[in-house]
């Protein structure tokens, strides 16, 4: 079955998932942040089939999250290194780590983010760089941006109506 492509979507979440939504991709990026760069290192760490690893590495290179760096010409061999775009993915992996530990680590925490100087566990939160405030509701919400098309504007108009209805239960409750 062919999966749906979000290539032309206006949604930044859909666009991001188009590049990294396949779970092997996130595991490869995790390992790249741990310093792995070579095909055989990724394969050993992940236990992934070579053909699948080749496809995922090619997709991450094409998406601009990894770059190939030739380290051997005979035979031809490349390192796979994080690009600026790939390094910008780090907060996503930190958030997933914290969320996974909070909700799915019944047997205990196997991996966590710690302060490099003290070794103490971090408690990651997202904050607005401009104000330093936590990005929690109701103070921060998703909303349309300047390039929003009609579908995106309709989606956020619906969300605004839902929030208004929550404040005023006698509201319209119209569908999207």
Tab-separated table of C-alpha atoms in Angstrom:
chain	number	residue	atom	x	y	z
A	1	UNK	CA	0.000	0.000	0.000
A	2	UNK	CA	1.382	3.398	-1.026
A	3	UNK	CA	1.556	5.849	1.862
A	4	UNK	CA	0.212	9.359	1.498
A	5	UNK	CA	2.762	12.007	0.622
A	6	UNK	CA	2.711	15.369	2.392
A	7	UNK	CA	5.243	16.898	-0.007
A	8	UNK	CA	3.047	19.868	-0.990
A	9	UNK	CA	1.391	20.384	2.380
A	10	UNK	CA	1.396	23.807	4.032
A	11	UNK	CA	1.560	22.184	7.479
A	12	UNK	CA	5.068	22.317	9.002
A	13	UNK	CA	4.394	19.090	10.916
A	14	UNK	CA	3.392	17.263	7.724
A	15	UNK	CA	6.388	18.689	5.847
A	16	UNK	CA	8.706	17.560	8.622
A	17	UNK	CA	7.180	14.089	8.754
A	18	UNK	CA	7.697	13.818	4.994
A	19	UNK	CA	11.435	13.994	5.717
A	20	UNK	CA	11.806	12.185	9.058
A	21	UNK	CA	8.466	10.482	9.756
A	22	UNK	CA	9.713	6.985	9.048
A	23	UNK	CA	10.891	5.650	12.399
A	24	UNK	CA	14.216	4.304	11.096
A	25	UNK	CA	15.085	7.873	10.105
A	26	UNK	CA	14.728	9.152	13.653
A	27	UNK	CA	16.804	6.267	14.991
A	28	UNK	CA	19.548	7.013	12.447
A	29	UNK	CA	19.490	10.683	13.475
A	30	UNK	CA	19.636	9.649	17.148
A	31	UNK	CA	22.730	7.574	16.410
A	32	UNK	CA	24.279	10.394	14.375
A	33	UNK	CA	23.911	12.638	17.437
A	34	UNK	CA	25.736	9.923	19.410
A	35	UNK	CA	28.658	10.200	16.975
A	36	UNK	CA	28.001	7.325	14.577
A	37	UNK	CA	28.905	8.221	10.997
A	38	UNK	CA	29.558	5.008	9.084
A	39	UNK	CA	27.169	2.620	7.385
A	40	UNK	CA	28.411	-0.396	9.363
A	41	UNK	CA	28.101	1.519	12.657
A	42	UNK	CA	24.471	2.402	11.939
A	43	UNK	CA	23.745	-1.155	10.826
A	44	UNK	CA	25.258	-2.693	13.984
A	45	UNK	CA	23.526	-0.214	16.275
A	46	UNK	CA	20.099	-0.556	14.701
A	47	UNK	CA	20.064	-4.128	13.387
A	48	UNK	CA	18.589	-2.760	10.160
A	49	UNK	CA	18.743	-4.540	6.800
A	50	UNK	CA	21.400	-3.035	4.484
A	51	UNK	CA	18.905	-2.189	1.723
A	52	UNK	CA	16.613	-0.374	4.198
A	53	UNK	CA	19.554	1.496	5.739
A	54	UNK	CA	20.727	2.561	2.282
A	55	UNK	CA	17.243	3.920	1.452
A	56	UNK	CA	16.924	5.765	4.776
A	57	UNK	CA	20.437	7.288	4.575
A	58	UNK	CA	19.774	8.403	0.978
A	59	UNK	CA	16.472	9.983	2.034
A	60	UNK	CA	18.120	11.819	4.950
A	61	UNK	CA	20.865	13.091	2.621
A	62	UNK	CA	18.241	14.162	0.055
A	63	UNK	CA	16.267	15.944	2.816
A	64	UNK	CA	19.418	17.810	3.836
A	65	UNK	CA	19.662	16.363	7.364
A	66	UNK	CA	22.821	14.350	6.652
A	67	UNK	CA	25.687	14.912	4.227
A	68	UNK	CA	28.015	12.354	2.685
A	69	UNK	CA	31.728	12.805	3.339
A	70	UNK	CA	34.018	10.452	1.374
A	71	UNK	CA	36.590	8.740	3.591
A	72	UNK	CA	37.769	6.001	1.194
A	73	UNK	CA	38.008	5.932	-2.583
A	74	UNK	CA	38.927	2.229	-2.932
A	75	UNK	CA	36.430	0.915	-2.166
A	76	UNK	CA	34.244	4.027	-2.184
A	77	UNK	CA	32.970	4.647	1.357
A	78	UNK	CA	31.229	7.641	2.901
A	79	UNK	CA	30.698	8.988	6.372
A	80	UNK	CA	27.229	10.386	7.051
A	81	UNK	CA	27.466	13.585	9.081
A	82	UNK	CA	24.807	15.896	10.450
A	83	UNK	CA	24.204	19.120	8.542
A	84	UNK	CA	22.987	22.347	10.132
A	85	UNK	CA	19.440	21.217	9.306
A	86	UNK	CA	20.146	17.862	10.934
A	87	UNK	CA	21.593	19.500	14.058
A	88	UNK	CA	18.440	21.645	14.247
A	89	UNK	CA	16.524	18.366	14.755
A	90	UNK	CA	18.163	17.850	18.183
A	91	UNK	CA	15.372	19.538	20.205
A	92	UNK	CA	12.859	17.166	18.589
A	93	UNK	CA	14.876	14.140	19.734
A	94	UNK	CA	15.254	15.643	23.213
A	95	UNK	CA	11.480	16.207	23.401
A	96	UNK	CA	10.785	12.634	22.204
A	97	UNK	CA	13.242	11.259	24.757
A	98	UNK	CA	11.589	13.160	27.611
A	99	UNK	CA	8.085	12.238	26.428
A	100	UNK	CA	9.012	8.579	25.965
A	101	UNK	CA	10.623	8.409	29.405
A	102	UNK	CA	7.625	10.106	31.012
A	103	UNK	CA	4.994	7.866	29.401
A	104	UNK	CA	6.530	4.585	28.238
A	105	UNK	CA	9.489	3.651	30.478
A	106	UNK	CA	7.642	1.317	32.856
A	107	UNK	CA	10.832	-0.694	33.436
A	108	UNK	CA	12.837	2.453	34.190
A	109	UNK	CA	14.762	5.038	32.230
A	110	UNK	CA	17.387	3.539	29.910
A	111	UNK	CA	18.492	6.775	28.248
A	112	UNK	CA	18.075	10.398	29.287
A	113	UNK	CA	19.329	13.934	28.736
A	114	UNK	CA	21.763	15.035	31.447
A	115	UNK	CA	23.768	18.137	32.282
A	116	UNK	CA	27.212	17.488	30.741
A	117	UNK	CA	28.992	19.183	33.655
A	118	UNK	CA	27.108	17.633	36.594
A	119	UNK	CA	25.602	14.457	35.151
A	120	UNK	CA	22.258	15.402	36.689
A	121	UNK	CA	19.138	14.538	34.658
A	122	UNK	CA	17.622	17.434	32.738
A	123	UNK	CA	13.913	18.175	32.678
A	124	UNK	CA	13.485	19.452	29.109
A	125	UNK	CA	10.828	22.094	28.453
A	126	UNK	CA	10.166	24.265	25.446
A	127	UNK	CA	10.358	28.000	25.935
A	128	UNK	CA	9.822	31.018	23.732
A	129	UNK	CA	13.284	32.421	22.965
A	130	UNK	CA	11.868	35.956	22.831
A	131	UNK	CA	10.190	35.946	26.261
A	132	UNK	CA	11.709	32.946	28.050
A	133	UNK	CA	8.184	31.714	28.907
A	134	UNK	CA	7.168	28.043	28.667
A	135	UNK	CA	5.193	27.226	25.523
A	136	UNK	CA	2.168	25.953	27.421
A	137	UNK	CA	-1.524	26.426	26.683
A	138	UNK	CA	-3.424	28.670	27.019
A	139	UNK	CA	-0.628	31.239	26.766
A	140	UNK	CA	0.714	29.845	23.467
A	141	UNK	CA	-1.436	28.276	20.758
A	142	UNK	CA	-1.027	27.070	17.193
A	143	UNK	CA	-2.236	29.628	14.643
A	144	UNK	CA	-1.976	30.354	10.942
A	145	UNK	CA	1.095	32.025	9.511
A	146	UNK	CA	1.423	34.664	6.800
A	147	UNK	CA	1.691	32.047	3.992
A	148	UNK	CA	-1.384	30.050	5.095
A	149	UNK	CA	-3.630	28.842	2.305
A	150	UNK	CA	-7.442	28.567	2.549
A	151	UNK	CA	-7.338	25.083	4.126
A	152	UNK	CA	-4.903	26.167	6.836
A	153	UNK	CA	-6.908	29.340	7.546
A	154	UNK	CA	-10.098	27.234	7.805
A	155	UNK	CA	-8.372	24.766	10.188
A	156	UNK	CA	-7.264	27.553	12.526
A	157	UNK	CA	-10.588	29.372	12.315
A	158	UNK	CA	-12.174	26.113	13.494
A	159	UNK	CA	-9.630	25.876	16.337
A	160	UNK	CA	-10.398	29.465	17.382
A	161	UNK	CA	-14.147	28.669	17.407
A	162	UNK	CA	-13.509	25.553	19.528
A	163	UNK	CA	-11.513	27.573	22.058
A	164	UNK	CA	-14.286	30.191	22.141
A	165	UNK	CA	-16.871	27.414	22.616
A	166	UNK	CA	-14.850	26.036	25.544
A	167	UNK	CA	-14.979	29.475	27.158
A	168	UNK	CA	-18.680	29.824	26.195
A	169	UNK	CA	-20.343	26.358	26.134
A	170	UNK	CA	-23.384	27.776	24.298
A	171	UNK	CA	-21.217	28.447	21.210
A	172	UNK	CA	-21.784	27.245	17.651
A	173	UNK	CA	-19.854	23.929	17.663
A	174	UNK	CA	-19.717	23.974	13.837
A	175	UNK	CA	-17.595	21.417	12.033
A	176	UNK	CA	-14.355	22.107	10.225
